[in-house]
Tab-separated table of C-alpha atoms in Angstrom:
chain	number	residue	atom	x	y	z
A	865	UNK	CA	-14.924	9.954	-21.028
A	866	UNK	CA	-12.061	8.150	-19.308
A	867	UNK	CA	-11.555	4.481	-20.117
A	868	UNK	CA	-10.797	2.243	-17.126
A	869	UNK	CA	-8.763	-0.974	-17.533
A	870	UNK	CA	-9.741	-2.580	-20.862
A	871	UNK	CA	-8.120	-0.694	-23.723
A	872	UNK	CA	-5.638	0.940	-21.344
A	873	UNK	CA	-4.257	-2.420	-20.278
A	874	UNK	CA	-4.492	-4.011	-23.720
A	875	UNK	CA	-2.039	-1.397	-25.031
A	876	UNK	CA	0.548	-2.917	-22.696
A	877	UNK	CA	0.343	-6.332	-24.358
A	878	UNK	CA	2.631	-7.204	-27.262
A	879	UNK	CA	-0.500	-7.921	-29.292
A	880	UNK	CA	-3.387	-5.863	-27.815
A	881	UNK	CA	-6.033	-8.192	-29.263
A	882	UNK	CA	-4.684	-10.970	-27.041
A	883	UNK	CA	-6.163	-9.128	-24.063
A	884	UNK	CA	-9.830	-10.092	-24.356
A	885	UNK	CA	-12.480	-7.813	-22.875
A	886	UNK	CA	-16.113	-8.526	-22.030
A	887	UNK	CA	-17.251	-4.972	-21.277
A	888	UNK	CA	-16.237	-1.315	-21.241
A	889	UNK	CA	-15.685	0.493	-17.941
A	890	UNK	CA	-15.667	4.272	-18.117
A	891	UNK	CA	-15.818	7.380	-15.947
A	892	UNK	CA	-17.380	10.640	-17.139
A	893	UNK	CA	-16.488	14.148	-15.988
A	894	UNK	CA	-17.917	17.515	-17.126
A	895	UNK	CA	-15.928	19.312	-19.808
A	896	UNK	CA	-17.201	22.581	-18.316
A	897	UNK	CA	-19.091	23.403	-15.140
A	898	UNK	CA	-20.036	20.937	-12.436
A	899	UNK	CA	-23.105	19.114	-13.799
A	900	UNK	CA	-23.690	15.429	-13.038
A	901	UNK	CA	-21.901	13.790	-15.973
A	902	UNK	CA	-22.780	10.287	-14.735
A	903	UNK	CA	-26.496	11.043	-14.798
A	904	UNK	CA	-26.238	12.752	-18.180
A	905	UNK	CA	-24.491	9.714	-19.617
A	906	UNK	CA	-27.263	7.451	-18.361
A	907	UNK	CA	-29.923	9.777	-19.772
A	908	UNK	CA	-28.286	9.902	-23.196
A	909	UNK	CA	-28.261	6.117	-23.436
A	910	UNK	CA	-31.850	5.905	-22.184
A	911	UNK	CA	-33.018	8.472	-24.754
A	912	UNK	CA	-31.623	6.249	-27.472
A	913	UNK	CA	-33.616	3.253	-26.299
A	914	UNK	CA	-30.926	1.424	-24.315
A	915	UNK	CA	-31.748	-0.299	-21.035
A	916	UNK	CA	-29.899	1.351	-18.134
A	917	UNK	CA	-29.567	-0.723	-14.953
A	918	UNK	CA	-29.125	1.440	-11.831
A	919	UNK	CA	-29.234	-1.461	-9.388
A	920	UNK	CA	-25.663	-0.990	-8.100
A	921	UNK	CA	-24.568	2.193	-6.355
A	922	UNK	CA	-21.048	2.073	-7.814
A	923	UNK	CA	-21.936	2.082	-11.488
A	924	UNK	CA	-24.755	1.896	-13.983
A	925	UNK	CA	-24.868	-0.919	-16.543
A	926	UNK	CA	-25.984	-0.318	-20.118
A	927	UNK	CA	-26.722	-3.361	-22.240
A	928	UNK	CA	-25.975	-2.760	-25.908
A	929	UNK	CA	-26.051	-5.432	-28.632
A	930	UNK	CA	-23.002	-7.578	-27.909
A	931	UNK	CA	-21.543	-5.131	-25.405
A	932	UNK	CA	-21.943	-4.196	-21.746
A	933	UNK	CA	-20.991	-0.626	-20.820
A	934	UNK	CA	-20.452	0.286	-17.171
A	935	UNK	CA	-20.484	4.002	-16.364
A	936	UNK	CA	-18.816	4.421	-13.001
A	937	UNK	CA	-20.264	6.870	-10.543
A	938	UNK	CA	-17.582	5.657	-8.157
A	939	UNK	CA	-14.410	3.738	-8.879
A	940	UNK	CA	-14.349	1.672	-5.684
A	941	UNK	CA	-16.938	-0.188	-3.566
A	942	UNK	CA	-16.296	2.203	-0.683
A	943	UNK	CA	-19.693	2.115	1.061
A	944	UNK	CA	-19.032	1.818	4.795
A	945	UNK	CA	-15.259	1.462	4.330
A	946	UNK	CA	-13.252	4.515	5.435
A	947	UNK	CA	-10.024	3.502	3.709
A	948	UNK	CA	-11.698	2.804	0.394
A	949	UNK	CA	-13.582	6.076	0.733
A	950	UNK	CA	-10.271	7.911	1.108
A	951	UNK	CA	-8.972	6.072	-1.977
A	952	UNK	CA	-12.112	7.016	-3.902
A	953	UNK	CA	-11.590	10.683	-3.062
A	954	UNK	CA	-7.972	10.469	-4.210
A	955	UNK	CA	-8.786	8.753	-7.511
A	956	UNK	CA	-11.572	11.161	-8.374
A	957	UNK	CA	-9.437	14.170	-7.500
A	958	UNK	CA	-6.632	12.915	-9.778
A	959	UNK	CA	-9.110	12.515	-12.636
A	960	UNK	CA	-10.634	15.951	-12.146
A	961	UNK	CA	-7.203	17.573	-11.980
A	962	UNK	CA	-6.075	15.821	-15.150
A	963	UNK	CA	-5.587	18.098	-18.164
A	964	UNK	CA	-7.068	15.574	-20.588
A	965	UNK	CA	-4.034	15.549	-22.875
A	966	UNK	CA	-3.733	11.770	-23.197
A	967	UNK	CA	-6.497	11.059	-25.708
A	968	UNK	CA	-7.076	8.033	-27.900
A	969	UNK	CA	-6.386	9.075	-31.447
A	970	UNK	CA	-9.349	10.499	-33.381
A	971	UNK	CA	-11.744	10.090	-30.480
A	972	UNK	CA	-13.050	11.810	-27.365
A	973	UNK	CA	-11.907	8.960	-25.135
A	974	UNK	CA	-9.147	9.619	-22.632
A	975	UNK	CA	-6.574	7.601	-20.729
A	976	UNK	CA	-6.564	8.241	-16.974
A	977	UNK	CA	-3.374	9.376	-15.241
A	978	UNK	CA	-1.030	6.415	-14.781
A	979	UNK	CA	-1.348	6.488	-10.988
A	980	UNK	CA	-5.144	6.246	-11.245
A	981	UNK	CA	-4.932	3.111	-13.377
A	982	UNK	CA	-2.221	1.581	-11.164
A	983	UNK	CA	-4.229	1.981	-7.957
A	984	UNK	CA	-7.492	1.079	-9.678
A	985	UNK	CA	-6.024	-2.207	-10.946
A	986	UNK	CA	-4.796	-3.158	-7.480
A	987	UNK	CA	-8.065	-2.265	-5.737
A	988	UNK	CA	-10.062	-4.070	-8.417
A	989	UNK	CA	-8.007	-7.250	-8.001
A	990	UNK	CA	-8.114	-6.946	-4.193
A	991	UNK	CA	-11.913	-6.685	-4.140
A	992	UNK	CA	-12.349	-9.553	-6.588
A	993	UNK	CA	-9.970	-11.697	-4.546
A	994	UNK	CA	-12.015	-11.193	-1.392
A	995	UNK	CA	-15.488	-11.470	-2.917
A	996	UNK	CA	-15.159	-13.844	-5.868
A	997	UNK	CA	-11.596	-14.918	-6.521
A	998	UNK	CA	-8.619	-13.977	-8.672
A	999	UNK	CA	-7.899	-14.834	-12.293
A	1000	UNK	CA	-4.589	-15.050	-14.103
A	1001	UNK	CA	-5.784	-12.278	-16.426
A	1002	UNK	CA	-5.897	-9.847	-13.487
A	1003	UNK	CA	-2.367	-10.817	-12.484
A	1004	UNK	CA	-1.069	-10.545	-16.027
A	1005	UNK	CA	-2.819	-7.195	-16.540
A	1006	UNK	CA	-0.942	-5.746	-13.594
A	1007	UNK	CA	2.418	-7.126	-14.668
A	1008	UNK	CA	2.056	-5.879	-18.236
A	1009	UNK	CA	0.869	-2.441	-17.124
A	1010	UNK	CA	3.525	-2.002	-14.428
A	1011	UNK	CA	6.301	-3.038	-16.820
A	1012	UNK	CA	5.202	-0.717	-19.627
A	1013	UNK	CA	4.798	2.229	-17.254
A	1014	UNK	CA	7.780	1.383	-15.054
A	1015	UNK	CA	9.349	4.810	-15.558
A	1016	UNK	CA	6.113	6.790	-15.265
A	1017	UNK	CA	4.834	5.389	-11.979
A	1018	UNK	CA	6.003	7.220	-8.883
A	1019	UNK	CA	6.845	4.053	-6.953
A	1020	UNK	CA	7.473	5.835	-3.665
A	1021	UNK	CA	4.017	7.424	-3.828
A	1022	UNK	CA	2.474	4.191	-5.109
A	1023	UNK	CA	3.904	2.085	-2.267
A	1024	UNK	CA	2.830	4.716	0.227
A	1025	UNK	CA	-0.726	4.348	-1.083
A	1026	UNK	CA	-0.511	0.560	-0.918
A	1027	UNK	CA	0.268	0.881	2.800
A	1028	UNK	CA	-2.165	3.709	3.479
A	1029	UNK	CA	-5.176	1.973	1.962
A	1030	UNK	CA	-4.510	-1.458	3.475
A	1031	UNK	CA	-3.352	-3.383	0.400
A	1032	UNK	CA	0.163	-4.319	1.536
A	1033	UNK	CA	-0.408	-7.963	2.536
A	1034	UNK	CA	-2.394	-8.600	-0.621
A	1035	UNK	CA	-0.080	-6.702	-2.940
A	1036	UNK	CA	3.155	-8.417	-1.872
A	1037	UNK	CA	1.814	-11.897	-2.706
A	1038	UNK	CA	0.027	-10.597	-5.799
A	1039	UNK	CA	3.268	-9.127	-7.119
A	1040	UNK	CA	5.246	-12.285	-6.390
A	1041	UNK	CA	2.685	-14.399	-8.242
A	1042	UNK	CA	2.995	-12.022	-11.172
A	1043	UNK	CA	6.746	-12.537	-11.174
A	1044	UNK	CA	6.167	-16.290	-10.932
A	1045	UNK	CA	3.780	-16.138	-13.904
A	1046	UNK	CA	6.441	-14.398	-16.015
A	1047	UNK	CA	9.185	-16.795	-14.907
A	1048	UNK	CA	11.090	-14.235	-12.833
A	1049	UNK	CA	10.500	-16.290	-9.663
A	1050	UNK	CA	10.429	-20.077	-9.409
A	1051	UNK	CA	7.617	-21.888	-7.635
A	1052	UNK	CA	9.924	-23.000	-4.831
A	1053	UNK	CA	10.561	-19.345	-3.901
A	1054	UNK	CA	6.867	-18.722	-3.205
A	1055	UNK	CA	5.919	-18.433	0.450
A	1056	UNK	CA	3.175	-20.423	2.147
A	1057	UNK	CA	0.951	-17.346	1.937
A	1058	UNK	CA	1.709	-16.924	-1.760
A	1059	UNK	CA	0.648	-20.524	-2.355
A	1060	UNK	CA	-2.708	-19.868	-0.706
A	1061	UNK	CA	-3.327	-17.113	-3.229
A	1062	UNK	CA	-2.066	-19.361	-6.022
A	1063	UNK	CA	-4.616	-22.028	-5.051
A	1064	UNK	CA	-7.350	-19.378	-5.158
A	1065	UNK	CA	-6.389	-18.397	-8.699
A	1066	UNK	CA	-6.840	-21.980	-9.868
A	1067	UNK	CA	-10.162	-22.378	-8.009
A	1068	UNK	CA	-13.496	-21.705	-9.786
A	1069	UNK	CA	-14.866	-18.180	-9.385
A	1070	UNK	CA	-17.836	-17.650	-7.071
A	1071	UNK	CA	-19.796	-15.149	-9.158
A	1072	UNK	CA	-22.320	-13.728	-6.676
A	1073	UNK	CA	-22.988	-10.807	-9.024
A	1074	UNK	CA	-25.123	-13.125	-11.150
A	1075	UNK	CA	-27.665	-13.027	-8.293
A	1076	UNK	CA	-29.462	-9.760	-7.548
A	1077	UNK	CA	-31.452	-8.299	-4.662
A	1078	UNK	CA	-31.593	-9.891	-1.219
A	1079	UNK	CA	-30.331	-13.201	-2.587
A	1080	UNK	CA	-27.300	-11.397	-3.971
A	1081	UNK	CA	-26.564	-9.788	-0.608
A	1082	UNK	CA	-26.877	-13.142	1.132
A	1083	UNK	CA	-24.571	-14.685	-1.451
A	1084	UNK	CA	-22.054	-11.899	-0.809
A	1085	UNK	CA	-22.266	-12.526	2.946
A	1086	UNK	CA	-21.724	-16.226	2.303
A	1087	UNK	CA	-18.665	-15.439	0.203
A	1088	UNK	CA	-17.278	-13.292	3.013
A	1089	UNK	CA	-17.679	-16.141	5.502
A	1090	UNK	CA	-16.029	-18.625	3.145
A	1091	UNK	CA	-13.231	-16.134	2.478
A	1092	UNK	CA	-12.470	-15.610	6.177
A	1093	UNK	CA	-8.995	-17.141	5.671
A	1094	UNK	CA	-8.274	-14.422	3.104
A	1095	UNK	CA	-9.026	-11.716	5.652
A	1096	UNK	CA	-6.678	-13.431	8.089
A	1097	UNK	CA	-3.693	-13.477	5.729
A	1098	UNK	CA	-4.261	-10.704	3.195
A	1099	UNK	CA	-6.129	-7.822	4.859
A	1100	UNK	CA	-5.913	-5.574	7.884
A	1101	UNK	CA	-9.460	-6.362	9.033
A	1102	UNK	CA	-11.280	-9.464	10.225
A	1103	UNK	CA	-13.988	-11.116	8.148
A	1104	UNK	CA	-16.470	-10.169	10.885
A	1105	UNK	CA	-15.565	-6.499	10.446
A	1106	UNK	CA	-15.910	-6.865	6.672
A	1107	UNK	CA	-19.326	-8.462	7.092
A	1108	UNK	CA	-20.444	-5.660	9.410
A	1109	UNK	CA	-19.334	-3.073	6.839
A	1110	UNK	CA	-21.493	-4.797	4.213
A	1111	UNK	CA	-24.527	-5.051	6.508
A	1112	UNK	CA	-24.167	-1.477	7.756
A	1113	UNK	CA	-23.804	-0.147	4.234
A	1114	UNK	CA	-26.793	-2.083	2.924
A	1115	UNK	CA	-29.088	-1.119	5.800
A	1116	UNK	CA	-28.059	2.455	6.543
A	1117	UNK	CA	-26.203	3.884	3.526
A	1118	UNK	CA	-28.489	3.402	0.542
A	1119	UNK	CA	-26.959	6.311	-1.355
A	1120	UNK	CA	-23.300	6.737	-0.332
A	1121	UNK	CA	-21.692	10.148	-0.659
A	1122	UNK	CA	-18.120	11.348	-0.495
A	1123	UNK	CA	-18.787	14.571	1.437
């Protein structure tokens, strides 16, 4: 069981308890063989009386007393998006090739390879920025993680991935705002584009995930239309293309696959 974000990022804070968490994100892989570890995880929770929500293709949600657990079948919302699909394949391959040596003490919980967490944090922030909005916690998470693992991250490979998967416009402003947050950059050094992202961080979140079913999809489409300026400045696709990807995925790709 690999832990995503959460505890991994909290270890990068001076006082880990200062990094609050509302749920646990994890990814399961078989210890031996090639069985469906995601399905087994869901079944084990269900057998113990927990409610398992399978309403989202990317992950299941298990509601425990005082805790939400998300078991990821996929790490990215790649349905209909070729670049995110390529990123998904890369992230999963890195996890399956991992030797599982970086384990939380006295547990069977594992830390993912550093590159997996680095790319996962950027994609997670990128998707939230487009669909709901950014928070300072996301920015601070990245800065704390990237500083602690400065020597472990292959920055040439990382930056190549940022370009390959279409995150460059987003990442450059995201990184500058992180440096601004930590006092490395002054506000006057921020570009006009950076300030647009800064305004979004201060704006209330548009949490469409609180609405399910058709209403949720319509809310997501509405968010995409309202976020059309973000696609103009921070992505390599138009908002119309993004909307088509959502519609196409919802109508024609009910159960996305990587093969």
